Amino acid sequence: MKLLVIIPAYNEEDAILATVQGLQRECPEADCIVINDCSKDGTRDILRANGIPYLDLPLNLGIGGGVQTGYRYAVEHGYDVTVQFDGDGQHRAEYIRDLVKPIVDGEADMVVGSRFVAQDGQGFQSSAMRRVGINFLSRLIQLCTGKHVLDATSGFRACGQALTREFAESYAQDYPEPEAIVTALVKGYRVKEIPVLMNERQGGVSSIRALKSVYYMIKVSLAVLLAGIRLTGRKEAARHE
Amino acid sequence: MSNRLQILLIIVVAVVVVTAVRMIHRKKLNLGYSLLWLALAVVMVLAVLFPELVYALARVVGIDIPLNMVLTAFALFSLVMMFYLTCIVSRENERSRAMTQQLALLEKRVRELEKKQ
């Protein structure tokens, strides 16, 4: 099985080396590709100096366009499973095998590493405000798809070959994580959540800043609703044909 | 419609047409995108030559003052144009994103080929 870990990175010079080294130590069987999203700091120099495979985007595309580049790379090189893994040290590489296993076993098409499935009080969960937002999104997704996804904003996820192709072809932009889950669910893919612990960020700035969070919620909610409506409509149409 | 308004409209039409044609010549405006503007010019010329058309339309829509009819039409045209523009911007965004991604994928191949040599 060929496994690719896609690591989107924007201005992650503080964390990227430790992230990749941790990944190679914990999960040596996986290939990794860092997507340098036009970083303004020394991220690319670090990647080059350490011989880390990377794709260098000449324009800043944001997380969606960056990750999609990774999916396109995976399709080009015939990978069986792709894992999305943050470049800021938030995600823990020791969970990658757990994330990949349901896909290899044929139990799921997408596996999301969720901060909320296991509540043993360990590790970094999330701030109260953010949890309110994530709960709201979770309800919205249930409304659109009938499925329960607890941690829709988690960027730690694995996809099988079919979904990788799907995402290489078209992937949500801006704040893509919840929308991608809705797209997968509505198209009939099986999405599974497994419990993971996450670290506090090692460096960099979260792409969701406090001032932007209201804008984020409006935009993501709209995106989830539209993805739900559009795709459900299409499915209905196909059924009537 | 007053003579003054007619003269004003004719001047506007002249400016629109001359500007559009000049920009097309200089390759700063695509012929396709100029069509809406030229269509506007044609409609305005018709309105000036046959003001009865404007009066009739105003009656149909239920607007008492023909000038208001003209202003409403301008407002609608502006809305259509803006919507059209946001559609174009979105499409160009999609295209530049796809191209950026392709460029990054190719750059990695070139980098690896150069290293092998």
Short mmCIF file of C-alpha atoms in Angstrom, two decimals:
data_model
loop_
_atom_site.label_atom_id
_atom_site.label_comp_id
_atom_site.label_asym_id
_atom_site.label_seq_id
_atom_site.Cartn_x
_atom_site.Cartn_y
_atom_site.Cartn_z
CA MET A 1 0.00 0.00 0.00
CA LYS A 2 1.33 3.41 -0.99
CA LEU A 3 0.63 6.03 1.65
CA LEU A 4 1.13 9.77 1.13
CA VAL A 5 1.03 12.32 3.92
CA ILE A 6 0.09 15.78 2.62
CA ILE A 7 1.38 18.60 4.80
CA PRO A 8 0.11 22.08 3.95
CA ALA A 9 2.47 24.75 5.25
CA TYR A 10 2.23 28.51 5.30
CA ASN A 11 4.92 30.38 7.25
CA GLU A 12 5.78 27.34 9.37
CA GLU A 13 9.56 27.75 9.66
CA ASP A 14 9.39 27.19 13.44
CA ALA A 15 7.53 23.89 13.30
CA ILE A 16 7.87 22.30 9.89
CA LEU A 17 11.18 20.48 10.42
CA ALA A 18 10.12 18.94 13.74
CA THR A 19 6.75 17.98 12.21
CA VAL A 20 8.30 16.16 9.26
CA GLN A 21 11.01 14.50 11.36
CA GLY A 22 8.42 13.30 13.86
CA LEU A 23 6.37 11.93 11.00
CA GLN A 24 9.31 10.07 9.45
CA ARG A 25 10.22 8.64 12.86
CA GLU A 26 6.70 7.51 13.80
CA CYS A 27 5.57 6.39 10.39
CA PRO A 28 8.57 5.58 8.18
CA GLU A 29 6.49 3.65 5.63
CA ALA A 30 4.68 6.83 4.57
CA ASP A 31 5.91 9.23 1.89
CA CYS A 32 5.33 12.85 2.68
CA ILE A 33 4.90 15.95 0.56
CA VAL A 34 4.93 19.44 2.03
CA ILE A 35 2.87 22.04 0.16
CA ASN A 36 4.66 25.33 0.63
CA ASP A 37 1.82 27.81 0.07
CA CYS A 38 4.00 30.74 -0.93
CA SER A 39 5.40 31.19 2.60
CA LYS A 40 7.02 34.53 3.26
CA ASP A 41 9.45 33.14 5.87
CA GLY A 42 12.22 30.57 5.58
CA THR A 43 9.96 27.53 5.22
CA ARG A 44 11.17 26.68 1.74
CA ASP A 45 14.86 27.02 2.67
CA ILE A 46 14.34 24.59 5.55
CA LEU A 47 12.58 22.12 3.24
CA ARG A 48 15.32 22.36 0.62
CA ALA A 49 18.21 22.18 3.09
CA ASN A 50 16.81 19.05 4.71
CA GLY A 51 15.88 17.23 1.52
CA ILE A 52 12.18 17.14 2.40
CA PRO A 53 9.96 16.57 -0.67
CA TYR A 54 7.90 19.67 -1.31
CA LEU A 55 5.67 21.39 -3.83
CA ASP A 56 6.24 25.10 -4.13
CA LEU A 57 3.12 27.09 -4.98
CA PRO A 58 4.06 30.30 -6.82
CA LEU A 59 0.88 32.03 -5.59
CA ASN A 60 -0.76 31.77 -2.18
CA LEU A 61 -3.83 29.59 -2.64
CA GLY A 62 -4.91 29.12 0.96
CA ILE A 63 -5.45 25.81 2.72
CA GLY A 64 -8.00 24.43 0.24
CA GLY A 65 -5.98 25.06 -2.90
CA GLY A 66 -2.84 23.86 -1.13
CA VAL A 67 -4.28 20.57 0.05
CA GLN A 68 -5.87 20.01 -3.34
CA THR A 69 -2.40 20.29 -4.90
CA GLY A 70 -1.37 17.43 -2.62
CA TYR A 71 -4.34 15.34 -3.76
CA ARG A 72 -3.43 16.01 -7.37
CA TYR A 73 0.13 14.91 -6.63
CA ALA A 74 -1.21 11.73 -5.01
CA VAL A 75 -3.29 10.91 -8.09
CA GLU A 76 -0.35 11.61 -10.40
CA HIS A 77 1.84 9.21 -8.44
CA GLY A 78 -0.77 6.53 -7.81
CA TYR A 79 -1.05 6.60 -4.03
CA ASP A 80 -3.64 4.34 -2.41
CA VAL A 81 -4.24 6.36 0.74
CA THR A 82 -3.66 10.03 1.53
CA VAL A 83 -3.42 11.61 4.96
CA GLN A 84 -3.78 15.32 5.56
CA PHE A 85 -1.48 16.48 8.34
CA ASP A 86 -0.93 20.02 9.59
CA GLY A 87 2.52 21.55 9.27
CA ASP A 88 2.33 23.34 12.61
CA GLY A 89 2.87 20.36 14.89
CA GLN A 90 -0.77 20.18 16.02
CA HIS A 91 -1.31 16.66 14.79
CA ARG A 92 0.44 13.63 16.22
CA ALA A 93 2.02 11.21 13.79
CA GLU A 94 1.46 8.19 16.06
CA TYR A 95 -2.23 8.28 15.10
CA ILE A 96 -1.62 7.99 11.38
CA ARG A 97 -1.79 4.19 11.42
CA ASP A 98 -5.12 4.30 13.32
CA LEU A 99 -6.40 6.79 10.76
CA VAL A 100 -5.35 4.69 7.78
CA LYS A 101 -6.46 1.30 9.10
CA PRO A 102 -10.26 1.62 8.50
CA ILE A 103 -9.53 2.60 4.91
CA VAL A 104 -7.17 -0.31 4.30
CA ASP A 105 -9.71 -2.65 5.91
CA GLY A 106 -12.41 -1.30 3.60
CA GLU A 107 -14.55 0.03 6.48
CA ALA A 108 -14.45 3.69 5.45
CA ASP A 109 -13.56 6.03 2.59
CA MET A 110 -12.60 8.91 4.84
CA VAL A 111 -11.38 8.84 8.43
CA VAL A 112 -11.31 12.01 10.50
CA GLY A 113 -9.11 12.34 13.55
CA SER A 114 -11.51 13.77 16.08
CA ARG A 115 -10.76 15.63 19.29
CA PHE A 116 -14.20 14.90 20.67
CA VAL A 117 -14.79 11.19 20.26
CA ALA A 118 -12.83 10.12 23.35
CA GLN A 119 -13.32 12.31 26.35
CA ASP A 120 -10.76 10.98 28.77
CA GLY A 121 -9.74 14.51 29.66
CA GLN A 122 -6.31 14.05 28.18
CA GLY A 123 -4.37 16.25 25.81
CA PHE A 124 -5.41 19.40 24.06
CA GLN A 125 -9.12 19.57 23.37
CA SER A 126 -10.20 23.06 22.33
CA SER A 127 -11.33 26.38 23.71
CA ALA A 128 -14.94 26.75 24.87
CA MET A 129 -15.83 29.27 22.14
CA ARG A 130 -14.40 27.12 19.45
CA ARG A 131 -16.26 24.12 20.77
CA VAL A 132 -19.55 26.03 20.49
CA GLY A 133 -18.76 26.74 16.84
CA ILE A 134 -17.78 23.17 16.15
CA ASN A 135 -20.97 21.88 17.80
CA PHE A 136 -23.03 24.19 15.64
CA LEU A 137 -21.29 22.93 12.51
CA SER A 138 -21.85 19.39 13.63
CA ARG A 139 -25.62 20.03 13.94
CA LEU A 140 -25.67 21.73 10.54
CA ILE A 141 -23.95 18.77 8.91
CA GLN A 142 -26.43 16.43 10.55
CA LEU A 143 -29.23 18.55 9.13
CA CYS A 144 -27.76 18.39 5.62
CA THR A 145 -26.65 14.78 5.54
CA GLY A 146 -28.32 13.00 8.43
CA LYS A 147 -24.90 11.85 9.62
CA HIS A 148 -23.22 12.74 12.87
CA VAL A 149 -19.71 14.15 12.62
CA LEU A 150 -18.36 15.54 15.86
CA ASP A 151 -15.20 17.32 14.81
CA ALA A 152 -15.84 18.64 11.31
CA THR A 153 -13.06 21.22 11.45
CA SER A 154 -10.31 18.72 12.15
CA GLY A 155 -7.71 18.91 9.40
CA PHE A 156 -6.28 15.52 10.42
CA ARG A 157 -7.89 13.04 8.06
CA ALA A 158 -7.23 10.13 5.74
CA CYS A 159 -8.84 9.43 2.38
CA GLY A 160 -8.96 6.37 0.18
CA GLN A 161 -8.22 6.36 -3.53
CA ALA A 162 -11.70 7.22 -4.79
CA LEU A 163 -12.06 10.28 -2.55
CA THR A 164 -8.50 11.35 -3.28
CA ARG A 165 -9.43 11.43 -6.95
CA GLU A 166 -12.63 13.27 -6.17
CA PHE A 167 -10.76 15.91 -4.16
CA ALA A 168 -8.00 16.24 -6.76
CA GLU A 169 -10.73 17.09 -9.24
CA SER A 170 -12.56 19.58 -7.04
CA TYR A 171 -11.99 20.62 -3.47
CA ALA A 172 -13.57 23.28 -1.29
CA GLN A 173 -11.54 26.46 -0.97
CA ASP A 174 -10.99 28.96 1.87
CA TYR A 175 -12.05 26.90 4.92
CA PRO A 176 -12.54 23.53 3.33
CA GLU A 177 -12.64 20.93 6.12
CA PRO A 178 -16.37 20.83 6.99
CA GLU A 179 -17.44 21.29 3.37
CA ALA A 180 -15.23 18.41 2.24
CA ILE A 181 -16.92 16.12 4.78
CA VAL A 182 -20.38 17.15 3.56
CA THR A 183 -19.35 16.59 -0.06
CA ALA A 184 -18.03 13.13 0.81
CA LEU A 185 -21.16 12.19 2.80
CA VAL A 186 -23.63 13.46 0.25
CA LYS A 187 -21.82 11.62 -2.54
CA GLY A 188 -22.29 8.43 -0.56
CA TYR A 189 -18.79 7.92 0.81
CA ARG A 190 -18.42 6.47 4.28
CA VAL A 191 -16.91 8.87 6.79
CA LYS A 192 -15.62 7.57 10.10
CA GLU A 193 -14.27 9.41 13.11
CA ILE A 194 -11.63 8.07 15.41
CA PRO A 195 -10.39 9.64 18.65
CA VAL A 196 -7.06 11.42 18.55
CA LEU A 197 -5.24 13.76 20.87
CA MET A 198 -3.83 16.96 19.46
CA ASN A 199 -1.00 19.22 20.60
CA GLU A 200 -1.09 22.93 21.14
CA ARG A 201 0.33 24.70 18.12
CA GLN A 202 4.12 24.78 18.11
CA GLY A 203 4.42 27.88 15.98
CA GLY A 204 2.74 29.87 13.25
CA VAL A 205 -0.66 31.50 13.43
CA SER A 206 -3.92 29.58 13.18
CA SER A 207 -5.73 30.27 9.94
CA ILE A 208 -8.80 31.00 12.07
CA ARG A 209 -8.09 34.22 13.96
CA ALA A 210 -10.37 35.58 16.65
CA LEU A 211 -11.60 38.56 14.66
CA LYS A 212 -12.26 36.45 11.63
CA SER A 213 -14.18 33.75 13.43
CA VAL A 214 -17.64 35.21 12.86
CA TYR A 215 -16.88 35.59 9.18
CA TYR A 216 -15.54 32.05 9.24
CA MET A 217 -18.71 30.64 10.77
CA ILE A 218 -20.99 32.42 8.30
CA LYS A 219 -18.92 31.34 5.33
CA VAL A 220 -18.52 27.74 6.44
CA SER A 221 -22.20 27.39 7.33
CA LEU A 222 -23.17 28.72 3.93
CA ALA A 223 -20.69 26.41 2.23
CA VAL A 224 -22.00 23.39 4.14
CA LEU A 225 -25.62 24.27 3.37
CA LEU A 226 -24.91 24.86 -0.31
CA ALA A 227 -22.87 21.68 -0.64
CA GLY A 228 -25.70 19.78 1.03
CA ILE A 229 -28.43 21.28 -1.14
CA ARG A 230 -26.56 21.16 -4.43
CA LEU A 231 -25.37 17.61 -4.13
CA THR A 232 -28.60 16.27 -2.66
CA GLY A 233 -30.47 17.88 -5.52
CA ARG A 234 -28.18 16.25 -8.02
CA LYS A 235 -28.60 12.87 -6.41
CA GLU A 236 -32.39 13.23 -6.54
CA ALA A 237 -32.16 14.19 -10.20
CA ALA A 238 -30.03 11.16 -10.95
CA ARG A 239 -32.51 8.92 -9.16
CA HIS A 240 -35.39 10.24 -11.28
CA GLU A 241 -33.60 9.60 -14.55
CA MET B 1 -38.00 63.29 -22.62
CA SER B 2 -36.39 66.73 -22.72
CA ASN B 3 -33.97 67.73 -25.48
CA ARG B 4 -31.27 68.19 -22.89
CA LEU B 5 -31.66 64.67 -21.61
CA GLN B 6 -31.52 63.40 -25.19
CA ILE B 7 -28.30 65.33 -25.83
CA LEU B 8 -26.81 63.99 -22.59
CA LEU B 9 -27.70 60.42 -23.55
CA ILE B 10 -26.17 60.87 -27.02
CA ILE B 11 -22.94 62.13 -25.46
CA VAL B 12 -22.86 59.16 -23.09
CA VAL B 13 -23.42 56.76 -25.99
CA ALA B 14 -20.62 58.40 -27.98
CA VAL B 15 -18.21 58.12 -25.03
CA VAL B 16 -19.14 54.48 -24.39
CA VAL B 17 -18.74 53.46 -28.02
CA VAL B 18 -15.51 55.38 -28.63
CA THR B 19 -13.94 54.13 -25.40
CA ALA B 20 -14.98 50.53 -26.03
CA VAL B 21 -13.66 50.53 -29.59
CA ARG B 22 -10.37 52.14 -28.59
CA MET B 23 -9.86 49.65 -25.76
CA ILE B 24 -10.60 46.76 -28.12
CA HIS B 25 -7.99 48.08 -30.54
CA ARG B 26 -5.44 48.34 -27.76
CA LYS B 27 -6.29 44.78 -26.67
CA LYS B 28 -7.28 46.08 -23.25
CA LEU B 29 -10.87 44.95 -23.64
CA ASN B 30 -11.94 41.60 -25.05
CA LEU B 31 -14.51 41.77 -27.80
CA GLY B 32 -16.70 39.36 -25.85
CA TYR B 33 -16.75 41.55 -22.77
CA SER B 34 -17.45 44.69 -24.82
CA LEU B 35 -20.71 43.26 -26.16
CA LEU B 36 -22.76 44.22 -23.09
CA TRP B 37 -21.48 47.81 -23.33
CA LEU B 38 -22.24 48.03 -27.05
CA ALA B 39 -25.68 46.58 -26.38
CA LEU B 40 -26.20 49.36 -23.84
CA ALA B 41 -25.20 51.92 -26.46
CA VAL B 42 -27.69 50.50 -28.96
CA VAL B 43 -30.50 50.61 -26.39
CA MET B 44 -29.66 54.20 -25.52
CA VAL B 45 -29.64 55.27 -29.16
CA LEU B 46 -33.05 53.65 -29.60
CA ALA B 47 -34.32 55.48 -26.53
CA VAL B 48 -33.13 58.82 -27.90
CA LEU B 49 -34.44 58.27 -31.43
CA PHE B 50 -37.77 56.82 -30.37
CA PRO B 51 -38.68 58.31 -26.97
CA GLU B 52 -42.19 56.87 -27.41
CA LEU B 53 -40.64 53.46 -26.69
CA VAL B 54 -39.48 54.72 -23.30
CA TYR B 55 -42.87 56.27 -22.55
CA ALA B 56 -44.68 53.09 -23.52
CA LEU B 57 -42.37 50.95 -21.41
CA ALA B 58 -42.75 53.32 -18.46
CA ARG B 59 -46.56 53.00 -18.72
CA VAL B 60 -46.35 49.21 -18.87
CA VAL B 61 -44.10 49.01 -15.82
CA GLY B 62 -46.20 51.62 -14.01
CA ILE B 63 -43.65 54.40 -13.72
CA ASP B 64 -45.18 57.88 -14.09
CA ILE B 65 -42.07 59.85 -14.99
CA PRO B 66 -40.11 58.55 -18.02
CA LEU B 67 -36.84 59.80 -16.52
CA ASN B 68 -37.36 57.41 -13.61
CA MET B 69 -37.77 54.66 -16.16
CA VAL B 70 -34.37 55.56 -17.62
CA LEU B 71 -32.75 55.65 -14.17
CA THR B 72 -34.28 52.30 -13.20
CA ALA B 73 -32.98 50.79 -16.42
CA PHE B 74 -29.49 52.13 -15.67
CA ALA B 75 -29.59 50.71 -12.16
CA LEU B 76 -30.64 47.28 -13.47
CA PHE B 77 -27.95 47.36 -16.12
CA SER B 78 -25.34 48.15 -13.46
CA LEU B 79 -26.50 45.23 -11.34
CA VAL B 80 -26.32 42.84 -14.28
CA MET B 81 -22.87 44.12 -15.17
CA MET B 82 -21.61 43.69 -11.60
CA PHE B 83 -22.98 40.18 -11.37
CA TYR B 84 -21.38 39.34 -14.69
CA LEU B 85 -18.07 40.73 -13.42
CA THR B 86 -18.11 38.70 -10.21
CA CYS B 87 -18.81 35.62 -12.34
CA ILE B 88 -15.79 36.44 -14.50
CA VAL B 89 -13.58 37.05 -11.45
CA SER B 90 -14.65 33.72 -9.95
CA ARG B 91 -13.88 31.87 -13.15
CA GLU B 92 -10.48 33.53 -13.43
CA ASN B 93 -9.79 32.57 -9.80
CA GLU B 94 -10.51 28.95 -10.61
CA ARG B 95 -8.27 29.07 -13.64
CA SER B 96 -5.34 30.71 -11.90
CA ARG B 97 -5.63 28.21 -9.04
CA ALA B 98 -5.51 25.25 -11.41
CA MET B 99 -2.55 26.79 -13.21
CA THR B 100 -0.70 27.52 -9.96
CA GLN B 101 -1.13 23.92 -8.88
CA GLN B 102 0.05 22.57 -12.22
CA LEU B 103 3.04 24.88 -12.09
CA ALA B 104 3.99 23.59 -8.63
CA LEU B 105 3.68 19.96 -9.76
CA LEU B 106 5.84 20.62 -12.83
CA GLU B 107 8.39 22.63 -10.84
CA LYS B 108 9.01 19.63 -8.61
CA ARG B 109 9.59 17.41 -11.66
CA VAL B 110 12.02 19.90 -13.17
CA ARG B 111 13.85 20.23 -9.84
CA GLU B 112 14.25 16.46 -9.64
CA LEU B 113 15.37 16.14 -13.25
CA GLU B 114 18.01 18.85 -12.73
CA LYS B 115 19.28 17.07 -9.64
CA LYS B 116 19.65 13.80 -11.56
CA GLN B 117 21.77 15.40 -14.28
#
